[in-house]
XYZ file of C-alpha atoms in Angstrom:
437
model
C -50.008 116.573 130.844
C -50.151 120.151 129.023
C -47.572 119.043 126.423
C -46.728 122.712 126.289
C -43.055 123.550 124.791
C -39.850 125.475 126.719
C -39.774 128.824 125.541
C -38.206 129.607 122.432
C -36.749 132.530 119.913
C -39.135 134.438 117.751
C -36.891 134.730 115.290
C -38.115 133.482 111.719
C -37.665 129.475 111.539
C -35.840 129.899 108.172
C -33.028 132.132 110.070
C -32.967 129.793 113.426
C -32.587 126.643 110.794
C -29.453 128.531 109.212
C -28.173 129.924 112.577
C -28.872 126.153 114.436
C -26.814 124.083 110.913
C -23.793 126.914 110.663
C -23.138 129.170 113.943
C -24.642 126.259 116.067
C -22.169 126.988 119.027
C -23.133 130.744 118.919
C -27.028 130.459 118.276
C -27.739 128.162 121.013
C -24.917 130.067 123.744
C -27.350 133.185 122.712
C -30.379 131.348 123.566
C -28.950 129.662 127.167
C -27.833 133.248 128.245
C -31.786 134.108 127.335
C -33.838 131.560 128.559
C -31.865 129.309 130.720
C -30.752 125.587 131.023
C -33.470 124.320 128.785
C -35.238 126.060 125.522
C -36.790 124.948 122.020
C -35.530 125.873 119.095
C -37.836 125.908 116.149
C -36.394 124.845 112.607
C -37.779 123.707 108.941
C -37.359 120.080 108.038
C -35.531 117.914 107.340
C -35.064 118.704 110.828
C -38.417 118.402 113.280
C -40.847 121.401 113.842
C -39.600 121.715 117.386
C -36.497 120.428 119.466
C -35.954 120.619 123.250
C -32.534 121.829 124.010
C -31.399 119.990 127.582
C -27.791 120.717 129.065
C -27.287 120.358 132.574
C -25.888 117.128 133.938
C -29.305 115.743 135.799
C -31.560 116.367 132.591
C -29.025 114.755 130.435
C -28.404 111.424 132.998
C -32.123 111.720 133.256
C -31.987 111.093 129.452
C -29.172 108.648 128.629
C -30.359 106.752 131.841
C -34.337 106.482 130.545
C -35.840 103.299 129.563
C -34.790 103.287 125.530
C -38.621 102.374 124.304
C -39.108 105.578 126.085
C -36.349 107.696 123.804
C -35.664 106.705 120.616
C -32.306 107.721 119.071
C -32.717 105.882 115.453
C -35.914 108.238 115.036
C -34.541 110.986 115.627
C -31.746 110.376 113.005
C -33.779 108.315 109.860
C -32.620 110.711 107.269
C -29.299 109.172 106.965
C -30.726 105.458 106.046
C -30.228 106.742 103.188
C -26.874 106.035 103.233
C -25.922 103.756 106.420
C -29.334 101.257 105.657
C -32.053 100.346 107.622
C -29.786 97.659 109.936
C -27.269 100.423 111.046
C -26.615 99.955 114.573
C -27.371 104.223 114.800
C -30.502 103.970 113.268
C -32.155 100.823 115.000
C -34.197 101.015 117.972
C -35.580 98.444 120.601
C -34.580 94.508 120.014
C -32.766 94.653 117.102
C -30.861 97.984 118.048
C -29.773 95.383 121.464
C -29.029 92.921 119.176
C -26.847 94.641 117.260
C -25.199 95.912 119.763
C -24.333 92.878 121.583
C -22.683 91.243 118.510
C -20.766 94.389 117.398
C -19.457 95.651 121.008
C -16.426 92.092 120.993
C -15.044 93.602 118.109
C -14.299 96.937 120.068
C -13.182 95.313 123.383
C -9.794 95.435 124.749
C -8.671 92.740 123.705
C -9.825 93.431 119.924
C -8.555 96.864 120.413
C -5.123 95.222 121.467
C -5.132 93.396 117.713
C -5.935 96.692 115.856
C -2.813 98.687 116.982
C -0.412 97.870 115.222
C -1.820 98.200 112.000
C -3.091 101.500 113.214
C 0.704 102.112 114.073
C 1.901 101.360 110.371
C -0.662 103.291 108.501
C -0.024 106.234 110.974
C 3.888 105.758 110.110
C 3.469 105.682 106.565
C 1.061 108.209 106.297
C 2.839 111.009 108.171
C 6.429 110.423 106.953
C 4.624 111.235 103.509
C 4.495 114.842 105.029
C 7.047 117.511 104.009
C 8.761 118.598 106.660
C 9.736 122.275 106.641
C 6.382 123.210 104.655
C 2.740 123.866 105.990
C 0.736 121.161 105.670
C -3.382 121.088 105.437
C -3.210 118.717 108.382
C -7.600 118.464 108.123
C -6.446 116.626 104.472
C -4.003 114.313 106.051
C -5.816 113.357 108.892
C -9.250 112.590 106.616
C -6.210 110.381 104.674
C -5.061 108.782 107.412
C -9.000 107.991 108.777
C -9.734 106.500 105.704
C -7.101 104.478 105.349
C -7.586 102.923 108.845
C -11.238 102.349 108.176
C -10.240 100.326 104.963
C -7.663 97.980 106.141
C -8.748 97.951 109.590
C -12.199 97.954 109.789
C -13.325 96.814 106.082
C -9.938 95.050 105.902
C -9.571 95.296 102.229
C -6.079 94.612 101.988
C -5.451 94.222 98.362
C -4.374 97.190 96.800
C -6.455 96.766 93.965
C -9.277 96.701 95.500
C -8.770 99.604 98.063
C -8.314 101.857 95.088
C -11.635 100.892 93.355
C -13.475 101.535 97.192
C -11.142 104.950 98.651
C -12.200 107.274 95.845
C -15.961 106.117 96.081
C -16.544 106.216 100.456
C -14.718 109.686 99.881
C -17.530 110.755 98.039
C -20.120 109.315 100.292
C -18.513 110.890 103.544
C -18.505 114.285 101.455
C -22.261 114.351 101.251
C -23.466 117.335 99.821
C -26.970 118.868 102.192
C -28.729 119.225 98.336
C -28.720 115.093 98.530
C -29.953 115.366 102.067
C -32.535 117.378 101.514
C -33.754 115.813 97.755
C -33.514 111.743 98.490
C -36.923 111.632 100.133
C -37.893 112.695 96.708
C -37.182 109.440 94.487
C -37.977 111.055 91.276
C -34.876 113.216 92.277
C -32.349 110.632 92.386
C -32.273 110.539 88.321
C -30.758 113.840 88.427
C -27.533 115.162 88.873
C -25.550 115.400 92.024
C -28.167 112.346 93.316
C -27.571 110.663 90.622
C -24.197 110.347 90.673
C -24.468 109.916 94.731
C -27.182 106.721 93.857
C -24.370 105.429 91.421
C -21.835 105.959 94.244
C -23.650 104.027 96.944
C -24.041 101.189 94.065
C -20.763 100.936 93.528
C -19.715 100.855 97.110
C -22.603 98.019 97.659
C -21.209 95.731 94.862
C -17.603 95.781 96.233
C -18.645 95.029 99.698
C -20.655 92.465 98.778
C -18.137 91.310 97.155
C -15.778 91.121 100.059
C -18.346 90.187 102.329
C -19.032 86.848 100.123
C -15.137 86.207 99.538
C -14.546 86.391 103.350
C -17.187 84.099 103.944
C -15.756 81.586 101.070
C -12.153 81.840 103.022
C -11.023 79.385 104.985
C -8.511 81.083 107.490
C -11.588 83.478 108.733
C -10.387 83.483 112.247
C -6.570 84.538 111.575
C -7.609 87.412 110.554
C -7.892 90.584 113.246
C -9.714 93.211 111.260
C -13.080 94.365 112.572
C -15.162 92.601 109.411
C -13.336 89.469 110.281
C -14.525 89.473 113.997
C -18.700 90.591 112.917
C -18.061 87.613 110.497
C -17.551 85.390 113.401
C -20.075 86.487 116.029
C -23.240 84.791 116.651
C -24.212 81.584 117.510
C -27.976 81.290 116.742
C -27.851 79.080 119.851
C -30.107 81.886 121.522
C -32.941 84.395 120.770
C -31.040 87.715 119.569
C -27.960 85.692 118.628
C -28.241 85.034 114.912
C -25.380 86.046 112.843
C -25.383 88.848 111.256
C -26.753 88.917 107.570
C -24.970 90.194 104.583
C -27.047 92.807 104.501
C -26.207 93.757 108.458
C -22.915 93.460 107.829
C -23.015 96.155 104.822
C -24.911 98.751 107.322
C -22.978 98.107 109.850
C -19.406 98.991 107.626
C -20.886 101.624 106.627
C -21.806 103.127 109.707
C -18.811 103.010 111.263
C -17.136 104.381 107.822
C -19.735 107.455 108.682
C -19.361 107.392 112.571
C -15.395 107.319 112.571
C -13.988 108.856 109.327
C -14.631 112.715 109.212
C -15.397 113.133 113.117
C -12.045 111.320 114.254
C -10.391 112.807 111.193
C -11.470 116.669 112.333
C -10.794 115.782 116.305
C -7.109 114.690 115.459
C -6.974 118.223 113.508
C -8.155 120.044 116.305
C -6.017 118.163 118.699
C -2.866 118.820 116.324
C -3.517 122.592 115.970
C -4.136 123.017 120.026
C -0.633 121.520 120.329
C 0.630 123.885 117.839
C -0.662 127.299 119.621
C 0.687 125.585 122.679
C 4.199 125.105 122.718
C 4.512 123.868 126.381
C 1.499 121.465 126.103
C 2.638 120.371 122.880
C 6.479 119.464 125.120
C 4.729 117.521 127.441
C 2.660 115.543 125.213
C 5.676 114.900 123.163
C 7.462 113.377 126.542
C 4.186 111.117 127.072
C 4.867 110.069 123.075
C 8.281 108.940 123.516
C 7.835 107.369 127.083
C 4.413 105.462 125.538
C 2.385 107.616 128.066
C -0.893 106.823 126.221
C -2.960 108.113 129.498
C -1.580 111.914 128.789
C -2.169 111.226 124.710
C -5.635 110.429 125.311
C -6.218 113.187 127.680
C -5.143 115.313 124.724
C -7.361 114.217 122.449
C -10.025 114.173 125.035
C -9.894 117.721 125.971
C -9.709 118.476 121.810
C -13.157 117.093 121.765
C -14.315 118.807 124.699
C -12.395 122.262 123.503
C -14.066 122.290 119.898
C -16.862 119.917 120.058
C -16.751 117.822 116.558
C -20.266 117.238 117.130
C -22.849 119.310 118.992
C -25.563 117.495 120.232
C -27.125 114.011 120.902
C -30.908 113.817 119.646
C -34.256 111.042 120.926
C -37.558 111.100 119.963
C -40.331 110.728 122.547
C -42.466 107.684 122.087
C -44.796 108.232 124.954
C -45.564 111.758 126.801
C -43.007 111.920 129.330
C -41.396 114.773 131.811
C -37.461 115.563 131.631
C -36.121 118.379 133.712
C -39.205 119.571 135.193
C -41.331 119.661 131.573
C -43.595 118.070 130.058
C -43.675 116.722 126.499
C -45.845 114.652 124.701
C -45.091 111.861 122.358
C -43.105 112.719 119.314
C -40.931 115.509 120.720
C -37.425 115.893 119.731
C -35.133 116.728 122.294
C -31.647 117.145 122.042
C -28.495 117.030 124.738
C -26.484 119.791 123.584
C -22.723 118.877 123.764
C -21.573 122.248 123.188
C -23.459 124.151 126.124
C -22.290 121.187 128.433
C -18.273 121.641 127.626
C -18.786 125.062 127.510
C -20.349 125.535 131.007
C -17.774 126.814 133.148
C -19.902 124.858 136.362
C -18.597 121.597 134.245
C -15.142 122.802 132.797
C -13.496 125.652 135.176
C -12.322 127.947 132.493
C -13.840 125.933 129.661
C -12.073 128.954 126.841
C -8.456 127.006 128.231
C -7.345 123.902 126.466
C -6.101 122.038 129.473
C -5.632 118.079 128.666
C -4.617 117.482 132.773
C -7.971 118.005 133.307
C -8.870 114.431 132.684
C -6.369 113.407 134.284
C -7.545 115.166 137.852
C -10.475 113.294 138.307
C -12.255 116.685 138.312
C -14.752 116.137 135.136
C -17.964 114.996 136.187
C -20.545 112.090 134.681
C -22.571 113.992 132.155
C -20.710 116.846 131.423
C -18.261 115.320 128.637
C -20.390 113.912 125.852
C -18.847 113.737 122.493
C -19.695 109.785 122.195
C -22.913 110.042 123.611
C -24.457 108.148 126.919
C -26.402 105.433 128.089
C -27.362 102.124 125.955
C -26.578 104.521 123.254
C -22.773 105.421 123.829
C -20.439 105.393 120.917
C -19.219 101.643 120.207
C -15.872 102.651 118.771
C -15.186 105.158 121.230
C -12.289 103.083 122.437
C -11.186 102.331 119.220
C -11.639 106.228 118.663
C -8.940 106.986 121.752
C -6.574 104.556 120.836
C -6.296 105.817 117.437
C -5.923 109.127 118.487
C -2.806 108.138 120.973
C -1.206 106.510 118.094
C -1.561 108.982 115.799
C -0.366 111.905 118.123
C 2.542 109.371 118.767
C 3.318 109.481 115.193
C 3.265 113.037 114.759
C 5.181 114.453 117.616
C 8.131 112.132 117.831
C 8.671 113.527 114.293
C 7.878 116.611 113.615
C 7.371 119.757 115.583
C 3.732 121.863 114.804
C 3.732 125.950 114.519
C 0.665 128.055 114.006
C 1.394 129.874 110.633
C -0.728 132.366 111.561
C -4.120 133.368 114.326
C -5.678 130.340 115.444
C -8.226 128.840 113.166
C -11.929 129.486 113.767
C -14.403 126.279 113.657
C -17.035 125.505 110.578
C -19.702 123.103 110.225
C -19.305 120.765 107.589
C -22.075 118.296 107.119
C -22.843 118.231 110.954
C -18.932 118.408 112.064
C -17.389 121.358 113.376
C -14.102 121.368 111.456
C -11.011 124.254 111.225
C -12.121 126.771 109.070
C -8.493 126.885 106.780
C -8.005 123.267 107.007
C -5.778 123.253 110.022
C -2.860 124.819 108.211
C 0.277 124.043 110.100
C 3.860 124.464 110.093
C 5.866 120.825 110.172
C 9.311 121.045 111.286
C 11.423 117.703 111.712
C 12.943 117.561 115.176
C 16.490 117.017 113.772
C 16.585 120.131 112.056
């Protein structure tokens, strides 16, 4: 095996780090029209010397579908233990990535899904009859609002007041990561300093009043009447079988926080997306205001569906070789990077007939095909909450268009990467009319 890498740009790997973090979309269409359905990009840490860019539908299956001790996703993404902890499901590999997975998949079932909704349904209520109607409204702010808010009653369920006022200000601070903590936390020495300083006292603070729940939910007697997602990791595991144990206190505080990571700001900027396609489409916006008020959650999902597809909150999907192995045709050796690109796949117009169209029926046609529509991922790897993910985008829409009508103030916003999400550039500014008026 030659080992030998795709080919790649000869631009400077200061300018193809820059042009692969901010105009991601854009760099890597340039390089597909160059060299084809599979490249390498070349960039400076903390990203890896070389990455593999894969995007048609066999290489990708070939990857989500490869024996995981072969690909490693938790490799490729070890920066952020930094923040999610050296248990989180996302960062785990081999047994204890399966066991983690098989005691946090119950709590995103159906039937746990089924217990979350209405509670999704009152915060959604209360948050967007907060909205002014006849004003334009930053709807990127409210829907990071509304996120949050779910995440903390539903999935943390911290429902006293109190105590959700001590924890909202601080995981808004840890979801804002700034890339100068990124880049200076593998530095220790750092951490005394400034804006990781004051991140270090953040994640402390966060710690101590999970713990806190944590030990006050295990003290409580009534555990199982409870339906939020920390209730239902509390109760898994048996410790009857290998794998089984419960999970620790320490599990349970990665695992919180990586779905605070996983579901705030990505779910947050795919509900602004999906709001701000409905408002520079009048007659799509009609029909999925029908589906709202005859509890047509198939057409609501398809909506929010074809958002992600349409603006692609996240780009790519990354593994880490851990033997020499060929995808597509090449050969790599142990260590590679390669990455499934999510934005050359939705934008392929082989995958997604006129991809530039924001067209929700499409997923209702039958017509997109395994492997082309990736934004939770594939394989033994796929998104966990993505259910939960759909069902809070249905209610939400729900929410929204039985009450207000959405106008585009202006041109249609451009995307921006923040962190690694691709959110509207102006904050999805949008103009909220009631529907009585």
């Amino acid at each position: 095996m030659t080992g030998a890498y795709p080919p790649a740009p000869r631009l400077p790997r200061l300018l193809q780090t820059v042009l692969h973090t901010k105009r991601h979309a854009q760099f890597l269409g340039a390089q597909a029209r160059r060299f084809g359905d599979v490249f390498t990009v070349r960039l400076l840490p903390p990203y890896p010397d070389r990455i593999v860019v894969f995007s048609r539908p066999e290489h990708i299956k070939e990857i989500f579908t490869a024996d995981p001790a072969d690909l490693h996703a938790g490799e490729a993404y070890r920066e952020l233990a930094m923040i999610m902890g050296e248990h989180s499901v996302l960062l785990t590999d081999g047994r204890e990535h399966a066991r983690a997975r098989k005691l946090l998949m119950p709590a995103f079932a159906g039937t746990a899904l089924n217990g979350y909704r209405a509670l999704v349904e009152d915060i959604a209520k209360t948050q967007v009859e907060r909205w002014h109607a006849g004003s334009t409204e930053h709807i990127l702010a409210r829907m990071e609002d509304l996120t949050l808010d779910v995440i903390t009653q539903v999935v943390f369920g911290v429902a006293d007041e109190r105590r959700r006022a001590e924890l909202t200000p601080r995981l808004r601070r840890v979801t804002d990561i700034s890339p100068v903590v990124l880049l200076g936390w593998k530095w220790p020495w750092l951490r005394r300093f400034g804006p990781l300083r004051r991140f270090a006292e953040t994640l402390a603070d966060i710690d101590e009043l999970l713990y806190a729940e944590i030990a006050g939910r295990r003290a409580h007697p009534e555990i199982d009447q409870r339906a939020d997602v920390l209730a239902r990791l509390l109760a898994v595991g048996s410790g009857d079988d290998p794998g089984t144990e419960p999970l620790s206190d320490a599990e349970l505080r990665d695992q919180l926080v990586t779905l605070l990571l996983a579901g705030h700001e990505t779910t947050a900027s795919a509900l602004s997306w999906a709001l701000h396609e409905l408002a520079a489409a009048p007659e799509i916006q009609d029909r999925a205001r029908r589906a709202a008020r005859d509890g047509d959650d198939k057409y609501l999902e398809a909506v929010v569906k074809e958002a992600l597809r349409h603006r692609m909150v996240i780009g790519r999907v990354q593994r880490q070789l851990t033997r020499d192995l060929t995808i597509g045709g090449v050969a790599l050796r142990r260590g590679a990077r390669v990455s499934t690109s999510i934005v050359l796949a939705h934008q392929n117009p082989a995958n997604h007939p006129e991809p530039e169209q924001f067209r929700p029926e499409r997923f209702l046609e039958g017509t997109v095909a395994p492997n082309t529509w990736l934004p939770f991922g594939g394989g033994v790897r796929r998104c966990i909450g993505a259910g939960f993910s759909l069902m809070e985008g249905a209610v939400v829409l729900r929410a929204v268009l039985t009450r207000y009508r959405l106008a585009l103030p202006g041109a249609p916003e451009r995307g921006r990467v923040r962190n690694i999400t691709n959110v509207p550039a102006r904050g999805a500014r949008l103009v909220v009319t009631a529907l009585n008026d």
